[in-house]
Amino acid sequence: MARGTSRRRVLGGLGVASLAVMSGGAIACGGDDDAGDDDANPGTSASPTAAKPVRGGELIVRRPSATTFADPHRSSSGYDPTFNHLYAAPLLASVNGKISASLVESWEQADLTTAKLTLRKDLKFTDGTPVNAAAVKYALERQADPKVGSPRRSLLAGVTIETPDDFTAVLKFSKPNPAFLESLTMNAPAGLGALISPTAHQKLGDDKFNEAPVSVGPFKISKLALDGESVFVPNPDWPVTAPNGDKLPYLDKVIFKVIPQTAVAVAELQSGGIDLDYVFLGENVGQIKSQPNLAVSVNKGAITQRIGMNLGKAPTNIVAFRKALNHAFDREEFALIFTDGLGSGGRGPLTNLTWAYDSTVPYYSYDVAKAKSLLAQAGVAEGTKLNICTYTSGVYPRIGEMIQAQAKKVGLDVQVDNLEVPVITEKYRKNGEYLLGLEGGGAPQGDPYQYLETNFGSANQPGGTKMPEVDALLAKALAAPNDEERKKVYGEIVKLDYDNSFKVWLLESPTIAGYTKKTQGLVWLRSGSAMDVTGAWKQA
Amino acid sequence: MAQAIEALPAAPPRRRVSPQRLWRTARHHPMASVALCVIVVFVLIAVLAPLIAPYDPAETNGRNRLQSPSWSHPFGTDSLGRDVLSREIFGARVSLQVAVLAVAVAAGVGVPLGLLSGYRGGWIDVIVMRATDAVIAFPGLVLALTLVLVLGPSITNIMVALGVGAAPNYARLVRGQVLSLRNMDYILAARSIGAGDTRIMVRYLWPNTLPSVIVAGTLTMGAAILAEASLSFLGVGVRPPTPTWGGMLNEAFTQIYVAPFLSFFPGLAIFIITLSFNLLGDGVRDLLDPRLRTTQGL
Amino acid sequence: MTAYIVRRMLQMPVVILMVTFALFIIMHLLPGDPIYAMIGESEASLDPEVIAELRAELGLDDPVLVQYLDWASDLVRGDLGRSFRDRSVVTGAITDRMPVTLQLGLLSLMVAICVGVPAGTIAAVKRNSPVDAIVTLFAMFGVAVPNFWFSMMLIWVFVVELRWLPASGFVGVWSDPLEAARHMALPVTALGLTLSGSIMRYTRSSVLEVLNQDYVRTARAKGLSQRTVIIRHALRNSLLPVATIIGLQLGSLLAGSIIIESMFALPGIGRLAIQSINGRDYPMLQGVVLLFTVTVLLVNLVTDISYAILDPRIRYS
């Protein structure tokens, strides 16, 4: 596939925005595999993009785990956005890391504390009720309600919504908030962009609404089976067209099928049981490529994997010790093993997918001797015991074993615990019971504010360690007048991380999709763990 | 109460087993004999693991990963570049340990309860039997999974979880046998000369239930090894770097297309040892059942 | 007999109470708050306001005993509550998935019997011969390998290499028998062969036992052909305990369904059980375990009773 620009253009106009940077700690959870966040970067496939799209046909997409919340405001799984954005398109879209129109005709960040959205006038929820400014207010206020448990509720602190007329929503921020509109380009769990029909929601109530959500998007729900096969059919009233003027979507049907085991999904892709799976691992690539009817799309640098630390507890509260850890790992070996050479060793929090990335920042090299001398300097004896927790699925348990093996070479005895997500949240994040935590999540693609905040801000430190310096810089970034200035501040945060060795940036991994060559027009969602199938079509 | 339907017949009072009969038996139970030899070999491998393993089972080498079997790595290397043969040899330790200790826990809990329940009867019996019903009704894998999640993924905890799940079978088995034994002449005789309950249970009843407990034990061992693999599959395997066959198989599973040999060897080891335990169990049962002892087929 | 049945029936609720209460305690001991499972690893999971609201909504603020009594009193009214994980109605979620597990379980049991009984009989008759060895090895394959591995081998051969069968998805046998057969072929084989091993073993020992009974010796002494002896006498009489053992296989069947459903992407009860544990979905897990418990207890009861009816030597008091 030619470098994606054409595919991207197709989708750019669709207004199907995507997921974004999931919060720093969040990784796609559940299922048997790692998934991560992604962006358009259609790698290696070779299908002709120039072909004229064909209407009709069905697409079967694999999901590795059951959907928990079909309600687009409550969804908490990194896999949900693929599913959600089909019938609940976010307010704004994101094209090449830039905000663009979707449900809105125009948007405007008037100043640092005000943003204005002007809605399209031809939109209806699938229950026939109008998509208006009141619905925008309803959606945002609902996600701010602690009862709903919306994953990105914190973004709405200090946000008020005014509706001067039916199609205008004015967002007021109590403090500068230039990054807020980014969050409207995505659905939960990373963003706040989805609308729901207030009428339907009020009639059904939260629980029943989750069984039959009503929103607006290119598709609508025909059958919802959270743990089985869910079926989506085109929404005939969807007004947003492809850039060439084609009515969207092309497909007659999209089926999401839950297949927990990746090895089984590979078999199904080969035998024609599914058309698309976007949560493969490096080790699956060879097998898929060896099949004449299949193609692979590699989305490089979409995920960062790193070791987080409890900065409030000895010995991880000692800078020299943390630097020793940073020198202790052979990142190239990690990249070789865990990405099959498709990714690279981590160098820092940001990757070249965001405009805030600066390739000149220093990074740590693999140096066992230096690690040992830093350990001595930190007063940490040989054979000191540490514990690390990570996820039970995908590559994470094996990365944990590799960390253990390499840490042994510098004389550290690491106990690896593979824990389920709720246990990690409780023991690692909240209670700070672990010194180290192997984290993974989407690298930022647009403004990295949220990502840096989740990784380094006070609100998210394991064990509740306060990070006043970072917090001050984050506030400074928000108050910066433009992207140029903000980039400088973000650079300061990155430098601060390097100097203090807050985290060990191990890996930049790709997300990998396999699909049948007949399937065309796929594009990686901006972030999250998914591909967008709105503009997809199947060759006859 | 039901004379519980037990798969195993009650053993008669103990009899000495002479070497000649052992040999004859071995000849008549060739599969069980082979199975016993296989188990002995695996036990030796487990005991001698540090001496015979060619490499450190935890030593990684990313640049030497996923090597097909060769002279230097007869079973190949895994995705982290570790020597599969060495892991397999050390894995024997864990698998056998889990198997033996799970049985020990199961029998340790189940046998006394079964003795008590069968011999004393009455309300003790009702409580024990309903409690075993409750544990048996609780799906085994769900019980083991939740217990390991609560206790943490160590070898000890895994075998406790598996043992607790299996204990009711032993209680029922022993109780069934005690019910048929307790009115036998020699028990009545023991009681008439004033032997206390404890003495009767420990001295007379327990030894007679032993053979069938041993048979059940061999079967549980096979089941425990498989259960450990299932737990690994469900994400609660033994903590690294300890290699286990189940854990290896589960890891290999993700590389099934690039390196099928990775699943082959741990799969084979599990198959052979589980099969051996099962065959041994069958053999011992045939041997202990007097009605079968003289038969040589039709 | 009637008195016995009545007493067993009366004891059932006690056992159910014991199981569900024990489960309740174990669930609450599990590390990882259900709230964290519900909202994932997002920032909201560290937001005290969100946590407080959701805890209150799910009733997690009450003492465990109160929570249990609430659950039990709802149970009496037939209400199992709503899932923590996705807020669906527990009874609805379970009844939706029942047909999947039932179809998988019953078909597997059939396969297990069709393989296990003949294999066990042959092995007994040809005891200690090479035939016995071969049949035993074959039938035991299923008991001796982890079923996720066995499943993967089946998928490799029949899906990847031969492309004969699908590896995932559920089709009901009544809606499209042919497609259902194609979809069930692999999972049923995988689960069926796991069970056939134990059925084979029980059959073998049971047939052996009968072959040594006096009446069989007599029949043989009368000069009846071996085939007649085996079919008329030995098999018929040895199948009785085998039939009851099959009832007791239910536990393995349920455990097996957990793995098999996950492998072959069947949205059944087994997978629901695992999801509920991983998601700390207390009400759903309670519901699933309740279903398992009641089923196992009923089957055990029926087994005991049918055994007594079929075998007049057994008397219940």
Coordinates of C-alpha atoms in Angstrom, one line a residue, chain B residues 1-2 5 7 28-31 126 130-131 133-134 136-139 141-142 145-146 149-150 219 226 229-230 233-234 249-250 253 256-257 260 263 267 270-271 274-275 278-279 282 285-286 291-292 295-296 298, chain C residues 4 11 15 18-19 23 26 29-31 127-128 132-133 136-137 140-141 143-146 148-149 152-153 156 160 201-202 204 208-209 212 220 226 244 255 258-259 262-263 274 277 292-293 296 304 307 316-317:
Chain B
M1 CA -27.3 -42.8 53.1
A2 CA -26.1 -44.0 49.8
I5 CA -20.8 -45.4 44.3
A7 CA -15.1 -46.6 41.3
H28 CA 0.7 -59.5 33.8
H29 CA 0.6 -55.7 33.9
P30 CA 3.2 -54.7 31.3
M31 CA 1.7 -51.3 30.8
V126 CA -23.9 -35.5 57.6
R130 CA -22.6 -32.2 52.8
A131 CA -19.3 -30.2 52.9
D133 CA -20.9 -32.2 48.2
A134 CA -20.4 -28.4 48.4
I136 CA -17.5 -31.1 44.6
A137 CA -20.3 -29.0 43.3
F138 CA -18.0 -26.1 43.0
P139 CA -16.4 -26.4 39.6
L141 CA -11.0 -25.1 37.9
V142 CA -13.0 -22.1 39.1
L145 CA -8.3 -20.3 40.0
T146 CA -9.9 -18.2 42.7
L149 CA -5.7 -15.5 42.9
V150 CA -6.4 -15.1 46.6
L219 CA -4.9 -40.6 39.2
L226 CA -2.9 -31.1 33.7
A229 CA -1.2 -26.4 32.7
S230 CA -4.8 -25.1 32.6
F233 CA -3.3 -21.0 30.3
L234 CA -5.7 -19.0 32.4
L249 CA 3.3 -25.0 26.8
N250 CA 1.3 -21.9 27.3
F253 CA 1.3 -21.6 22.3
I256 CA 2.8 -22.1 17.5
Y257 CA 3.2 -21.0 13.9
P260 CA 5.9 -25.5 16.6
S263 CA 4.9 -26.9 22.1
G267 CA 3.3 -31.3 25.5
I270 CA 2.9 -33.9 30.1
F271 CA 1.4 -36.6 28.0
T274 CA 0.1 -38.1 33.0
L275 CA -0.5 -41.2 31.0
N278 CA -3.0 -43.2 34.9
L279 CA -1.7 -46.5 33.7
D282 CA -5.0 -48.8 36.7
R285 CA -6.0 -51.2 41.1
D286 CA -6.0 -54.5 39.1
R291 CA -11.3 -60.6 42.0
L292 CA -9.0 -59.6 39.2
T295 CA -7.6 -63.4 35.8
Q296 CA -5.7 -63.2 32.6
L298 CA -10.8 -64.4 28.7
Chain C
Y4 CA -34.4 -40.7 51.3
Q11 CA -30.3 -31.0 52.2
V15 CA -25.3 -27.3 50.4
M18 CA -22.6 -23.4 52.0
V19 CA -21.3 -23.1 48.4
L23 CA -17.8 -18.3 47.3
I26 CA -13.5 -16.0 48.7
L29 CA -10.8 -11.9 49.5
L30 CA -9.7 -11.6 45.9
P31 CA -7.3 -8.7 45.4
R127 CA -6.6 -57.3 28.7
N128 CA -2.9 -56.9 28.6
D132 CA -5.5 -53.2 25.0
A133 CA -2.3 -51.1 24.9
T136 CA -5.8 -47.5 26.0
L137 CA -3.2 -45.1 24.6
M140 CA -6.2 -41.8 27.2
F141 CA -4.7 -39.3 24.9
V143 CA -7.0 -37.3 29.6
A144 CA -3.3 -37.0 29.3
V145 CA -2.8 -33.8 27.3
P146 CA -3.9 -30.3 28.3
F148 CA -5.9 -26.2 25.1
W149 CA -3.0 -27.8 23.5
M152 CA -4.7 -26.1 19.0
M153 CA -3.5 -29.3 17.3
W156 CA -3.7 -26.6 13.1
V160 CA -5.0 -24.1 9.0
R201 CA -11.2 -46.6 32.3
Y202 CA -14.4 -47.1 34.2
R204 CA -12.7 -51.4 31.4
L208 CA -13.3 -56.9 34.0
E209 CA -15.2 -57.2 37.2
N212 CA -15.1 -62.6 36.8
R220 CA -18.8 -69.5 29.5
Q226 CA -17.3 -65.3 23.5
T244 CA -23.7 -43.6 36.7
A255 CA -14.2 -27.5 33.9
I258 CA -14.0 -23.3 30.5
I259 CA -10.9 -23.9 28.4
S262 CA -12.1 -19.9 25.3
M263 CA -10.2 -21.7 22.6
I274 CA -13.6 -16.8 33.8
I277 CA -13.5 -13.9 38.0
F292 CA -23.0 -25.2 38.4
T293 CA -23.8 -26.2 42.0
V296 CA -24.1 -31.0 39.9
D304 CA -27.7 -42.2 43.2
Y307 CA -28.4 -46.6 40.7
Y316 CA -31.0 -46.4 50.9
S317 CA -32.1 -45.8 54.4

